[in-house]
CSV table of C-alpha atoms and ligand atoms in Angstrom, one decimal:
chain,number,residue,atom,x,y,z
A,1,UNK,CA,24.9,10.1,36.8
A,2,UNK,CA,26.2,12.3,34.0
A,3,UNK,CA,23.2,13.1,31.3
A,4,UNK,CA,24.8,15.5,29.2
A,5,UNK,CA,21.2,15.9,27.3
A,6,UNK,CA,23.0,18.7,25.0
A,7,UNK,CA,20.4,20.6,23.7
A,8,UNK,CA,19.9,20.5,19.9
A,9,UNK,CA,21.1,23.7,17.2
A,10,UNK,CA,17.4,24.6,17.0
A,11,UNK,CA,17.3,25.1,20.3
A,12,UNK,CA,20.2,27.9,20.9
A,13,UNK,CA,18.6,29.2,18.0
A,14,UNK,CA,15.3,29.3,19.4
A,15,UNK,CA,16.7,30.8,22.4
A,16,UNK,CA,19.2,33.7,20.4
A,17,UNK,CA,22.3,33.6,22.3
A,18,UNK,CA,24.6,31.1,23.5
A,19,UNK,CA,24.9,30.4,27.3
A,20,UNK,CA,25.0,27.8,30.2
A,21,UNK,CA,21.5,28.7,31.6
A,22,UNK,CA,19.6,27.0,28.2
A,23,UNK,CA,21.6,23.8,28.5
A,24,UNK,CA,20.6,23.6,32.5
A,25,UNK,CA,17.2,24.0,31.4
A,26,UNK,CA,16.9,21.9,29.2
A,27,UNK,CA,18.7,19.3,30.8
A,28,UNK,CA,16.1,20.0,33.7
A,29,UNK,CA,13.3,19.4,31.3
A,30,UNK,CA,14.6,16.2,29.8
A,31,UNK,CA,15.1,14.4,33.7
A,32,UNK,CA,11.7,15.9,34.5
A,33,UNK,CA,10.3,14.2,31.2
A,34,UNK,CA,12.0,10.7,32.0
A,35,UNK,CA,11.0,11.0,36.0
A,36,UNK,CA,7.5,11.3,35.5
A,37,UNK,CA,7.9,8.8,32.5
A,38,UNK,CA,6.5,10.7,29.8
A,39,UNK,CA,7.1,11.9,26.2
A,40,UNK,CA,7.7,15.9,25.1
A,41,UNK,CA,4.0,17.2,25.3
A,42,UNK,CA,2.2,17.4,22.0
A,43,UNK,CA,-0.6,19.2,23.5
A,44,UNK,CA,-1.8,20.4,26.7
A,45,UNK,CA,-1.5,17.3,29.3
A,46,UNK,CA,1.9,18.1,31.3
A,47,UNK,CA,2.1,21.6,32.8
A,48,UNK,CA,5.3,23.7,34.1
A,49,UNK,CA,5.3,26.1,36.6
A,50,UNK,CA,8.7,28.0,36.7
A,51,UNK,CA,9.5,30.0,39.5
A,52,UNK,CA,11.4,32.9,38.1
A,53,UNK,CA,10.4,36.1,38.2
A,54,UNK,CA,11.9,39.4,36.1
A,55,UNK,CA,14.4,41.6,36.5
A,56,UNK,CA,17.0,38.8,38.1
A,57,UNK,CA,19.4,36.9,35.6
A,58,UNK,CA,19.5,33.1,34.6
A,59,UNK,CA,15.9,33.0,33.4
A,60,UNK,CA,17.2,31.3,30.6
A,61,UNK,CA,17.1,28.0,32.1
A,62,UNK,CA,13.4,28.4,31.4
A,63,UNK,CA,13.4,28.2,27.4
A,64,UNK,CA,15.4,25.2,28.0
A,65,UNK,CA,12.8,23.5,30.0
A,66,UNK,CA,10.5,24.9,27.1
A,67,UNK,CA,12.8,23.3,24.1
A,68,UNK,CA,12.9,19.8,26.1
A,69,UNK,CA,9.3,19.5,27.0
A,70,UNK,CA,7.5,21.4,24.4
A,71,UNK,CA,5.6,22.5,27.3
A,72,UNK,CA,5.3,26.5,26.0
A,73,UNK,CA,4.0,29.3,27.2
A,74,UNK,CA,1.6,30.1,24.2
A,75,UNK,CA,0.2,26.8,25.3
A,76,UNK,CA,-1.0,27.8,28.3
A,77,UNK,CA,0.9,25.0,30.1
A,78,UNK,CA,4.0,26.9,31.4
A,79,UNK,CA,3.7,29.5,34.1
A,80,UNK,CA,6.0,31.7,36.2
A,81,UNK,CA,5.3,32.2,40.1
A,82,UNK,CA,7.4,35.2,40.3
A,83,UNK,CA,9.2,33.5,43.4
A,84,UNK,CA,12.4,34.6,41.9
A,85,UNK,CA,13.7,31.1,42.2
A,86,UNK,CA,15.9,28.9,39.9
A,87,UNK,CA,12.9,26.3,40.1
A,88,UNK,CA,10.4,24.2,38.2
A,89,UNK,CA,7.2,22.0,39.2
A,90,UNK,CA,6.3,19.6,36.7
A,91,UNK,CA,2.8,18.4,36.5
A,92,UNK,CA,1.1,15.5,34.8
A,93,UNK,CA,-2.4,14.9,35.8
A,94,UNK,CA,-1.8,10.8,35.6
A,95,UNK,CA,1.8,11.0,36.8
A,96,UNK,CA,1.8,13.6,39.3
A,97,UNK,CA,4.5,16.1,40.2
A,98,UNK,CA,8.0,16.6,40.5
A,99,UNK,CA,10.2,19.7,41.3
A,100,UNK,CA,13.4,20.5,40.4
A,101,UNK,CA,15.8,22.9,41.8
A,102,UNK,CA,19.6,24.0,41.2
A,103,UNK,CA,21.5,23.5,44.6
A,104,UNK,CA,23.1,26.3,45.8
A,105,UNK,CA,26.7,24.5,45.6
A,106,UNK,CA,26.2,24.4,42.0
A,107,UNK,CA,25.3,27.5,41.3
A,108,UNK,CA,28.3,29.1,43.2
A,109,UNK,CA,30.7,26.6,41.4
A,110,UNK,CA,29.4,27.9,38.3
A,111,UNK,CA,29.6,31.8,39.6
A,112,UNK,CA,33.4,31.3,39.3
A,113,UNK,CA,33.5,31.0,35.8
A,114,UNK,CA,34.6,33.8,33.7
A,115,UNK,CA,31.6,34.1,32.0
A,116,UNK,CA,29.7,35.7,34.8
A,117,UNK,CA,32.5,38.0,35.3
A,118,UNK,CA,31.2,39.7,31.9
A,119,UNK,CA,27.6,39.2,32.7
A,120,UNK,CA,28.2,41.3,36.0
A,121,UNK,CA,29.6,44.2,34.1
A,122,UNK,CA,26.3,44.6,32.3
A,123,UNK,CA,27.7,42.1,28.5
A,124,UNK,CA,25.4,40.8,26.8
A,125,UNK,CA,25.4,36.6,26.2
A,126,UNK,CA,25.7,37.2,22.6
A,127,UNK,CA,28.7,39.8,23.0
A,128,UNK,CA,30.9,36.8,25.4
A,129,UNK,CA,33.8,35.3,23.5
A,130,UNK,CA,32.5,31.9,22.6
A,131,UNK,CA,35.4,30.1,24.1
A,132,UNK,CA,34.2,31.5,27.6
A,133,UNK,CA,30.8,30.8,26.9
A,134,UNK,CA,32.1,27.2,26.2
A,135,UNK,CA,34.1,27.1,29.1
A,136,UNK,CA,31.5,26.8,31.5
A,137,UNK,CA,28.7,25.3,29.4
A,138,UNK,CA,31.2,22.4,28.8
A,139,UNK,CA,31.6,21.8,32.7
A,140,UNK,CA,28.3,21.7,33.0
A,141,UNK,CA,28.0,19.4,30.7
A,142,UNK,CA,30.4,16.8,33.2
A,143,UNK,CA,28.7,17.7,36.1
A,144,UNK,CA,26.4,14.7,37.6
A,145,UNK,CA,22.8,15.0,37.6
A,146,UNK,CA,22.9,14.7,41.5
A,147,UNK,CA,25.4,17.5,42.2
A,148,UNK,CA,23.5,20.0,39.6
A,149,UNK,CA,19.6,19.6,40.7
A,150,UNK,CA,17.8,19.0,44.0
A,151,UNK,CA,14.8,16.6,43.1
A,152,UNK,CA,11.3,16.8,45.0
A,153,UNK,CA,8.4,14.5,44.4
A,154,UNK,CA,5.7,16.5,45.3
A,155,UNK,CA,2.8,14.2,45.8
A,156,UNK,CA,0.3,16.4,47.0
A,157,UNK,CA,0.6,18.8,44.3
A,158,UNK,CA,-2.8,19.9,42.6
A,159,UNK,CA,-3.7,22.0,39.9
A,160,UNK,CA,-6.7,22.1,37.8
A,161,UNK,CA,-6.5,24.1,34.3
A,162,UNK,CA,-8.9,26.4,33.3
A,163,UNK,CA,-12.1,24.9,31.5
A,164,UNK,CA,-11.5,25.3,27.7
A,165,UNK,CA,-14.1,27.3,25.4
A,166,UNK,CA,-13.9,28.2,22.0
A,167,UNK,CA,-16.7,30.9,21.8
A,168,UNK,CA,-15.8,33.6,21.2
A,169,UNK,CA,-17.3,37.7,20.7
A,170,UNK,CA,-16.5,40.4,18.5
A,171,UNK,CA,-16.2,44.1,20.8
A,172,UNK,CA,-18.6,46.0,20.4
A,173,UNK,CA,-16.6,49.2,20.3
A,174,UNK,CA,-13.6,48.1,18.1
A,175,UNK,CA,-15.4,45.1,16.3
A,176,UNK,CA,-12.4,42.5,17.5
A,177,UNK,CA,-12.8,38.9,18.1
A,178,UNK,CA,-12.5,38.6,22.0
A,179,UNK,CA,-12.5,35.0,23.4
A,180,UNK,CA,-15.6,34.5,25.6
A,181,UNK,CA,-13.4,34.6,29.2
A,182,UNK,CA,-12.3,38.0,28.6
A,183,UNK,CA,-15.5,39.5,27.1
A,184,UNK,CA,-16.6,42.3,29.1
A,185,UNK,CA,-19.9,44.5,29.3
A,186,UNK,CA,-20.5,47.9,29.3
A,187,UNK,CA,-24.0,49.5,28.6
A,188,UNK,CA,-24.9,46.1,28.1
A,189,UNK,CA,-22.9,45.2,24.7
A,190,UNK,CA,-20.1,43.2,24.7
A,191,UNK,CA,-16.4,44.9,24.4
A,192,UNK,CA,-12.8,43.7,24.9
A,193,UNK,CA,-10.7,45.1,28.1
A,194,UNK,CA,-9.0,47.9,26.7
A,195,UNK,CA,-12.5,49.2,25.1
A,196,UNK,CA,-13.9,49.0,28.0
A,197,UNK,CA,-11.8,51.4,30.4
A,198,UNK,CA,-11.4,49.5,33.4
B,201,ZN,ZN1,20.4,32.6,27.6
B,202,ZN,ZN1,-12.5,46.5,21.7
C-alpha cells in the first residue's frame, strides 16, 4: 500500500529545512498511530523511543515521527537509545508496542539520488536545489508502505514512566526553582546540580 501521508507546511517549517528524512518520519509516525489504533497524543499516554544517536545523518526522520504523533521530546515521551539506528518503538500502555524500521533496500535505493550526492560533500539540506530535494522526496512519496518500513510487533515490550511530582525546591545557593527529582544536598540545604559541584 501507498500512504503518501505528506506531511503538512507547519511541519517542514517546524523542522527548518526541506528533505526526504521528515517525510519518512512522519510517514512512520502516522502508520505507527493507525497500527496501534490510536489518535496523535494530546498528553503523555503513547511513548517513542527512537534509536538514533548523534553525529550520523538522517536523524531527521525523528521530528517527523514528532510532527505525526505529537509525541515530543519536551514531553518526556520521546527518547533516543543512541543505537545509531534508523528505528522507532512505539508504546501505548493499552495497546502495546510496535517497531518500525527502514529496510536496508530502501535506504540504498534512496542513496542513489542526487540529493545525497550533496549531502556527502558536507551541503547543507537548506543549501540543495529544491528540484533535487523534490526529486527524491517525490519517490518516496510512491514507494509502498511494505517496501519502505520493516514492521515488528513487539509484544513483550515494557516500559514504566517515571512517577510524576510537582514539588518542587528553590537552591539553596542560587535561589532557583529545582524540581524535587533533581534536588540535591550539600551541608544539608537543598541546591540544584550545577551548585552543588558534583
Ligand atoms: Zn531534515
Ligand atoms: Zn543552584
Amino acid at each position: 500500500m501507498v500512504t503518501k501521508h505528506v506531511p503538512p507546511e507547519w511541519a517542514f517549517e517546524f523542522h527548518g529545512h526541506r528533505c526526504p528524512f521528515m517525510p519518512i518520519g512522519y510517514r512512520m509516525g502516522k502508520l505507527a498511530l493507525e497500527y496501534l489504533g490510536v489518535e496523535r497524543e494530546k498528553d503523555h499516554g503513547l511513548f517513542v523511543f527512537a534509536e538514533i544517536g548523534i553525529g550520523h545523518p538522517q536523524t531527521c526522520f525523528v521530528d517527523g515521527v514528532q510532527a505525526a504523533t505529537s509525541a515530543t521530546y519536551a514531553k518526556g515521551i520521546l527518547e533516543k537509545t543512541f543505537y545509531g539506528k534508523l528505528a522507532a518503538t512505539f508504546y501505548h500502555p493499552q495497546k502495546g508496542a510496535v517497531r518500525y524500521s527502514l529496510k536496508p533496500e530502501f535506504v540504498d535505493a534512496m542513496g542513489k539520488y542526487e540529493f545525497f550526492a550533496y549531502r556527502k560533500k558536507g551541503v547543507e539540506p537548506s543549501q540543495i536545489p529544491p528540484n533535487v530535494v523534490d526529486e527524491v522526496t517525490d519517490w518516496i512519496y510512491e514507494q509502498t508502505d511494505d517496501y519502505m518500513f520493516k514492521v515488528e510487533a513487539k509484544p513483550d515490550f515494557k516500559y514504566t514512566p517515571v512517577k510524576g511530582s510537582f514539588n518542587k525546591n528553590k537552591c539553596s545557593i542560587c535561589g532557583e526553582y529545582v524540581f524535587e527529582r533533581y534536588l540535591r544536598t550539600k551541608d544539608g540545604k537543598p541546591v540544584c546540580i550545577p551548585c552543588s559541584g558534583y
